PDB file of N, CA and C in Angstrom:
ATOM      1  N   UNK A   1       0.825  -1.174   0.000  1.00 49.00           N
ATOM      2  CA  UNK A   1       0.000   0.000   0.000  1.00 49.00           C
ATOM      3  C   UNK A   1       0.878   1.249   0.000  1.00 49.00           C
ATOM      4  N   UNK A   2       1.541   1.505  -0.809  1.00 56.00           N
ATOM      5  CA  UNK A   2       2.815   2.389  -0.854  1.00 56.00           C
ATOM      6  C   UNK A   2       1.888   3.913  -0.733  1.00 56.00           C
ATOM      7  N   UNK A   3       2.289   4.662  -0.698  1.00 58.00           N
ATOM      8  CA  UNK A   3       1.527   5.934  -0.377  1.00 58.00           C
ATOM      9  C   UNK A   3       0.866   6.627   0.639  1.00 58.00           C
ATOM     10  N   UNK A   4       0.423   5.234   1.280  1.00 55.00           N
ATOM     11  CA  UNK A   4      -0.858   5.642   2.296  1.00 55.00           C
ATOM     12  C   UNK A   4       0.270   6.106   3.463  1.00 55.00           C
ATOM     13  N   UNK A   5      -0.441   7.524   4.178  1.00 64.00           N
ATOM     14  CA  UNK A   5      -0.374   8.411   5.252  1.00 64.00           C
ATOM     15  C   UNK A   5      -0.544   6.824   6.764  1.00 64.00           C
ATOM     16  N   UNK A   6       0.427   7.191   7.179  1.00 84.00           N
ATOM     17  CA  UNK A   6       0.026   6.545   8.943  1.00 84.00           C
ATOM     18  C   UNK A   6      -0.643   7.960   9.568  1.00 84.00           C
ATOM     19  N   UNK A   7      -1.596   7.582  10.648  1.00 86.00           N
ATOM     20  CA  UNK A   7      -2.290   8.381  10.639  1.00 86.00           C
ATOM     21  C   UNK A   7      -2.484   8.292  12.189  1.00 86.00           C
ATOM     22  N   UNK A   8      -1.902   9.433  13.082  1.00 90.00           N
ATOM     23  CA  UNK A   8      -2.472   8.924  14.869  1.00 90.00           C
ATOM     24  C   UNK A   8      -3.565   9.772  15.031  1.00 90.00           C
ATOM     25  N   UNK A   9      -4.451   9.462  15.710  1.00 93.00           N
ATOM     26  CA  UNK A   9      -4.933  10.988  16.848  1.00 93.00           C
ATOM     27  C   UNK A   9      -5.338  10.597  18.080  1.00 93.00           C
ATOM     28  N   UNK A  10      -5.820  11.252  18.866  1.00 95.00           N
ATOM     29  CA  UNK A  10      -5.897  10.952  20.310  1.00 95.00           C
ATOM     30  C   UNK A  10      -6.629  12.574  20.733  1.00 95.00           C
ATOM     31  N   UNK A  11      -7.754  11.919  20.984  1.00 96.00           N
ATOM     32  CA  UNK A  11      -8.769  13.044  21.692  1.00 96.00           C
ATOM     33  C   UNK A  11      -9.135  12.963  22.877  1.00 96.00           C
ATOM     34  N   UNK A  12      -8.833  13.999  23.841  1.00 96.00           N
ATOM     35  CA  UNK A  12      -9.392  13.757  25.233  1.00 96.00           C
ATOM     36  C   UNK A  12      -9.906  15.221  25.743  1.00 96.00           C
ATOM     37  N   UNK A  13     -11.475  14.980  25.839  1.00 97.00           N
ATOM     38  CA  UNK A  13     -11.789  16.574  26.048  1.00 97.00           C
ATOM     39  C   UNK A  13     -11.920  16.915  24.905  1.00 97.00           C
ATOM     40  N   UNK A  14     -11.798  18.231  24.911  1.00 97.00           N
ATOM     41  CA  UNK A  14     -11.705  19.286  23.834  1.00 97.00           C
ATOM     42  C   UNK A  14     -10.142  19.468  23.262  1.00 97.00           C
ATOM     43  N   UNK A  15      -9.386  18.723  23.685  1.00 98.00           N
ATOM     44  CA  UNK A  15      -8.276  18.326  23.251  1.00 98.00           C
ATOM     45  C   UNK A  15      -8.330  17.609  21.976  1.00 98.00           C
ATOM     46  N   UNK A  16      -7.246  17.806  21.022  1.00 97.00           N
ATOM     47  CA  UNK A  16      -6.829  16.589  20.055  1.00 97.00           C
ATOM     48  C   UNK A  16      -5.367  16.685  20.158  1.00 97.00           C
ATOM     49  N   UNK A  17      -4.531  15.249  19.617  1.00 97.00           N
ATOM     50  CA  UNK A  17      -3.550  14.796  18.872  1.00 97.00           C
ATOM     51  C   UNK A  17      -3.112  14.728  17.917  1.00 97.00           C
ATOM     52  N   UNK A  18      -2.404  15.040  17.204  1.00 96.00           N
ATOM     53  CA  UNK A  18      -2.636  14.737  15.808  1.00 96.00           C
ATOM     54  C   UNK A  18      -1.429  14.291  15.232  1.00 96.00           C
ATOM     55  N   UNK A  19      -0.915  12.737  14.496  1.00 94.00           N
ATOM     56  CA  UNK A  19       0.072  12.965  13.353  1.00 94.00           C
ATOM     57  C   UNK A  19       0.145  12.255  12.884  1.00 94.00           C
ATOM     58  N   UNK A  20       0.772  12.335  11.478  1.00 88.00           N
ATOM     59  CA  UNK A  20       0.612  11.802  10.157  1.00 88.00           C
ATOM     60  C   UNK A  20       2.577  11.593   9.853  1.00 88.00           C
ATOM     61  N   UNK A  21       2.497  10.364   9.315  1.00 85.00           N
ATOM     62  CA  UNK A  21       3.702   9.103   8.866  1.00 85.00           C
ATOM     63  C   UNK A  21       4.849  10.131   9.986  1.00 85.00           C
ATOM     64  N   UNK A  22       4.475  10.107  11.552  1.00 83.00           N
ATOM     65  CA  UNK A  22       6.196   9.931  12.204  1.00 83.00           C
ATOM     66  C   UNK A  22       6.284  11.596  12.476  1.00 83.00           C
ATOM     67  N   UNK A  23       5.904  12.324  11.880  1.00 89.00           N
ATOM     68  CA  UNK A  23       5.956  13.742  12.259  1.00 89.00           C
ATOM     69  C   UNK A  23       5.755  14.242  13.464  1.00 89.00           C
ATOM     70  N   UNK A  24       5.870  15.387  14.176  1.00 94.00           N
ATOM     71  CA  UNK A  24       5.678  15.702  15.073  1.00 94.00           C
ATOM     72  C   UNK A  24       3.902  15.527  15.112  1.00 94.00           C
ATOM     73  N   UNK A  25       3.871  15.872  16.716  1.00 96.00           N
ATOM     74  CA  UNK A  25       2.500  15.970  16.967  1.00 96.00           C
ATOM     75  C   UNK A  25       1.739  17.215  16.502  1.00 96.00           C
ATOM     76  N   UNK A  26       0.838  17.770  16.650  1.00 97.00           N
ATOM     77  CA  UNK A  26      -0.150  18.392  16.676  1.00 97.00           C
ATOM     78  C   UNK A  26      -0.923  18.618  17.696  1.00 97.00           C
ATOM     79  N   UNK A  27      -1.833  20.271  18.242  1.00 98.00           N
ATOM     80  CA  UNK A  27      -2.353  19.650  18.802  1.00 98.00           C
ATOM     81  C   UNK A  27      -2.923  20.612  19.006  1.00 98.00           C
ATOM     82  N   UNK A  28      -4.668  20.853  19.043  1.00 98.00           N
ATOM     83  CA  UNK A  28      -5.426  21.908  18.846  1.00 98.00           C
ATOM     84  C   UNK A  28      -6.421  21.664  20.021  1.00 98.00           C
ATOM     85  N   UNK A  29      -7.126  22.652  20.805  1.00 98.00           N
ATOM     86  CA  UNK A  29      -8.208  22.979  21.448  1.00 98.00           C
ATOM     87  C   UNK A  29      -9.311  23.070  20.506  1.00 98.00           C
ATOM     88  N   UNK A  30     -10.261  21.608  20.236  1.00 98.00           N
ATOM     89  CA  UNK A  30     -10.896  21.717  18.929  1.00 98.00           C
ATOM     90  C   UNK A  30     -13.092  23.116  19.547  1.00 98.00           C
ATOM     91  N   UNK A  31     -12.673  23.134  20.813  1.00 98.00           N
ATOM     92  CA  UNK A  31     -13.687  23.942  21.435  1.00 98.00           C
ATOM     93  C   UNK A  31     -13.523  25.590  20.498  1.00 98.00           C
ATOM     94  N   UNK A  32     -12.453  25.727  20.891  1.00 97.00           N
ATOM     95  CA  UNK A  32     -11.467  27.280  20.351  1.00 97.00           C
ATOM     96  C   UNK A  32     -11.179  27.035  19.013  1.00 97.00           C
ATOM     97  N   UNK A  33     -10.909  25.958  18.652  1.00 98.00           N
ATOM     98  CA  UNK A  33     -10.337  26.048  17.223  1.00 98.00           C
ATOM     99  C   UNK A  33     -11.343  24.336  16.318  1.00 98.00           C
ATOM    100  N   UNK A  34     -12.356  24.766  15.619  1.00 97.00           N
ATOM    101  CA  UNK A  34     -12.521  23.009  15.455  1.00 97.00           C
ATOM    102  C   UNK A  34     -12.184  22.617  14.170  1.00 97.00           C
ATOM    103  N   UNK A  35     -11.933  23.619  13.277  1.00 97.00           N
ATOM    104  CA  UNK A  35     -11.207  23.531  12.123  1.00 97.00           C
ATOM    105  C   UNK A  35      -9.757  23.002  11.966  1.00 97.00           C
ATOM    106  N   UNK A  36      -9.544  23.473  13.427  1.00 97.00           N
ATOM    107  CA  UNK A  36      -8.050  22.545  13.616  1.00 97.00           C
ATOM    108  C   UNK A  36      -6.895  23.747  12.808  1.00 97.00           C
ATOM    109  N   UNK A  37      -6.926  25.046  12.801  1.00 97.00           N
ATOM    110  CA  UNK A  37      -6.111  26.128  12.150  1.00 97.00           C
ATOM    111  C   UNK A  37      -4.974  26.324  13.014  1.00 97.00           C
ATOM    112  N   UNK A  38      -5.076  26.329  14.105  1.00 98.00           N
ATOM    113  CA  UNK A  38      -4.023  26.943  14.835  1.00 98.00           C
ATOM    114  C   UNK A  38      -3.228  25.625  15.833  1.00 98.00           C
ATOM    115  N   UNK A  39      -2.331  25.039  15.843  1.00 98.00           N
ATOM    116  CA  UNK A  39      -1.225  24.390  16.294  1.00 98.00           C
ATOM    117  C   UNK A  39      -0.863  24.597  17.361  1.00 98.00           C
ATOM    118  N   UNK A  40      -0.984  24.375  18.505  1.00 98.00           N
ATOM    119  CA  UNK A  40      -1.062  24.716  19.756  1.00 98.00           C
ATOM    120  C   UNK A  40       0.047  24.062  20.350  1.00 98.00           C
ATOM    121  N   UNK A  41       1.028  23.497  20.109  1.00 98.00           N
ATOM    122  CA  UNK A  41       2.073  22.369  20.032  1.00 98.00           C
ATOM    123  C   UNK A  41       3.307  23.450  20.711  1.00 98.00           C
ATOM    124  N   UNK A  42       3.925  24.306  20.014  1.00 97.00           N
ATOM    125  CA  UNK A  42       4.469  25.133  20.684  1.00 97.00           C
ATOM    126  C   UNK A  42       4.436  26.058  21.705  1.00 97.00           C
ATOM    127  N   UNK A  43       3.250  26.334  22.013  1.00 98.00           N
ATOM    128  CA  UNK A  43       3.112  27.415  22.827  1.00 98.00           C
ATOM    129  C   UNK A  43       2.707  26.145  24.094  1.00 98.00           C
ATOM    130  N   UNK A  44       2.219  25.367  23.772  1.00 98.00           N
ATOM    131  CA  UNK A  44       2.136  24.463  25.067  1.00 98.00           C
ATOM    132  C   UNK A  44       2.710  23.187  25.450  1.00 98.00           C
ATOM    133  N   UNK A  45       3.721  23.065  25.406  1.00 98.00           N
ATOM    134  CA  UNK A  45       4.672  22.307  25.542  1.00 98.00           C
ATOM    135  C   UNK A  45       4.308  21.356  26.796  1.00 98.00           C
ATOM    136  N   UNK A  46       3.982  21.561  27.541  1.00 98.00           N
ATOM    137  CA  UNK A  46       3.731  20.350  28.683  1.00 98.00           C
ATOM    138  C   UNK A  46       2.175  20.573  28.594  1.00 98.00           C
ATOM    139  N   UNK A  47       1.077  20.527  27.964  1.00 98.00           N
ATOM    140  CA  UNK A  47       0.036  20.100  27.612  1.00 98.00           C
ATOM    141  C   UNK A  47       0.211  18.949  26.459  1.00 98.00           C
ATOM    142  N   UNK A  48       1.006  19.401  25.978  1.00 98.00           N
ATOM    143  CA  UNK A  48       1.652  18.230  24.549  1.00 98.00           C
ATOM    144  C   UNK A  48       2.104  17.176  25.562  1.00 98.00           C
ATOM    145  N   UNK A  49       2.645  17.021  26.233  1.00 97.00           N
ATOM    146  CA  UNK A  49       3.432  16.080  26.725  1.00 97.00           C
ATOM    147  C   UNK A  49       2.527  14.780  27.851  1.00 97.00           C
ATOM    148  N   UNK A  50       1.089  15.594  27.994  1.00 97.00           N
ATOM    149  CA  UNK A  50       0.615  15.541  28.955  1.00 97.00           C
ATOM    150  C   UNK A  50      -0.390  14.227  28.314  1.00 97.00           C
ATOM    151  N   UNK A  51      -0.830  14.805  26.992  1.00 97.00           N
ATOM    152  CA  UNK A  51      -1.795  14.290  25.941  1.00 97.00           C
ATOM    153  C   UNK A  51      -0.883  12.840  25.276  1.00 97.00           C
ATOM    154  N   UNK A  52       0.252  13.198  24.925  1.00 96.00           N
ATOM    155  CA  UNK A  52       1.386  12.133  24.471  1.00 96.00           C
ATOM    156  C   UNK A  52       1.231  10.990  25.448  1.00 96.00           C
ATOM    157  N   UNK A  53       1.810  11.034  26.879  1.00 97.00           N
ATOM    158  CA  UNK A  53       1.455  10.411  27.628  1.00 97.00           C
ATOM    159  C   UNK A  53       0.888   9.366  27.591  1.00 97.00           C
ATOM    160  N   UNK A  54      -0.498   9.687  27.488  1.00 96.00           N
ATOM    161  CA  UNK A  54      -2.020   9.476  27.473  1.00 96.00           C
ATOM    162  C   UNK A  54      -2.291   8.787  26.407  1.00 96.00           C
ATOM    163  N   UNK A  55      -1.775   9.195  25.459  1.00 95.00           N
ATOM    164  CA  UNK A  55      -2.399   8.014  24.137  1.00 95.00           C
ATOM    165  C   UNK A  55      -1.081   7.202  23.606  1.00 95.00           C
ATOM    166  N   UNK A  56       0.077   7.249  24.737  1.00 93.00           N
ATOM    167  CA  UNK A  56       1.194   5.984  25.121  1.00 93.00           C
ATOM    168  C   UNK A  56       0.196   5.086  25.488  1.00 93.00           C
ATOM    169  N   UNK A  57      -0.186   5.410  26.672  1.00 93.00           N
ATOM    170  CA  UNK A  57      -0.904   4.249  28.026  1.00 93.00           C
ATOM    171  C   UNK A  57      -1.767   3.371  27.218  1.00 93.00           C
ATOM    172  N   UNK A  58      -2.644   4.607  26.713  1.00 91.00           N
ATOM    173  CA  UNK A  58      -3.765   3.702  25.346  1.00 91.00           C
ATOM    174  C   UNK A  58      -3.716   3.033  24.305  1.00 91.00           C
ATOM    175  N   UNK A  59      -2.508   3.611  23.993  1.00 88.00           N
ATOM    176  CA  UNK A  59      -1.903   2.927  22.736  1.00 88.00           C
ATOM    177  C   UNK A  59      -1.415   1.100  23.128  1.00 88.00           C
ATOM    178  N   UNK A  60      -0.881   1.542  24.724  1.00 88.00           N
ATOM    179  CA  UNK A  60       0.226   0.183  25.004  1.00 88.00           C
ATOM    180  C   UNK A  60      -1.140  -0.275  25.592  1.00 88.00           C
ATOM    181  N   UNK A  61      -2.537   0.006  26.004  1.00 88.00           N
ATOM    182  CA  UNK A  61      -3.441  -1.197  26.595  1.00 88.00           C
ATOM    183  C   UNK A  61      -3.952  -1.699  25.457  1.00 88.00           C
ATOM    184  N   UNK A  62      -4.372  -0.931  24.411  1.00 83.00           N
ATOM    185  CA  UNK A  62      -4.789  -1.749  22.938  1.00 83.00           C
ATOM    186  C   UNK A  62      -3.932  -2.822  22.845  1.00 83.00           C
ATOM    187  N   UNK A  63      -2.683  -2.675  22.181  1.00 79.00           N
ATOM    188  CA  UNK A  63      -1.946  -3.784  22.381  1.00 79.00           C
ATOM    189  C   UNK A  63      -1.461  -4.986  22.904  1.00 79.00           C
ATOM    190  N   UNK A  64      -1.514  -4.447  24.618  1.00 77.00           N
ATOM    191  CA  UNK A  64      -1.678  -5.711  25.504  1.00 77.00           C
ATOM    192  C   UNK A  64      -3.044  -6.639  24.842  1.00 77.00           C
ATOM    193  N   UNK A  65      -3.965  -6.090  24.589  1.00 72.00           N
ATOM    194  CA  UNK A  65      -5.584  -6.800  24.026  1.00 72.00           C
ATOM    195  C   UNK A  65      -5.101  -7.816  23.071  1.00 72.00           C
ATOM    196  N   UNK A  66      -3.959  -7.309  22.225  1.00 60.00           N
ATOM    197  CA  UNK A  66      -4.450  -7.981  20.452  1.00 60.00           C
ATOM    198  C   UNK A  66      -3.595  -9.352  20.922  1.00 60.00           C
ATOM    199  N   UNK A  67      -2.740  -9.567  22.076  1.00 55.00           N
ATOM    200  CA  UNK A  67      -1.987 -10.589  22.514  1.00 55.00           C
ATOM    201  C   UNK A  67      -2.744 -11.650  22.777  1.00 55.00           C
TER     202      UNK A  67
END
């Protein structure tokens, strides 16, 4: 399937995640922003980190499942 985008997100709240094949994250207040325009990634640096976290844990309990 050569081409196709990997694709994460992770929503919690009015929070999102966002990224595509390995890139940095993303990450918008979709309440304030739902178009998703403004990148909130820099200016909040330990909200990013906070959300990352978070869809680790989720990411690694899915997984424990598929075992």
């Amino acid at each position: 399937l050569a081409g196709m985008r990997k694709f994460r997100m992770y929503r919690e709240g009015d929070w999102k995640l966002v990224r595509s094949n390995g890139d940095a994250w993303e990450l918008y207040h979709l309440k304030e922003d739902p178009l998703e325009l403004n990148d909130l990634a820099p200016q909040l640096p330990d909200r990013l980190q906070e959300l990352e976290t978070a869809y680790q844990k989720w990411q690694e309990a899915l997984d424990g499942r598929q075992e």
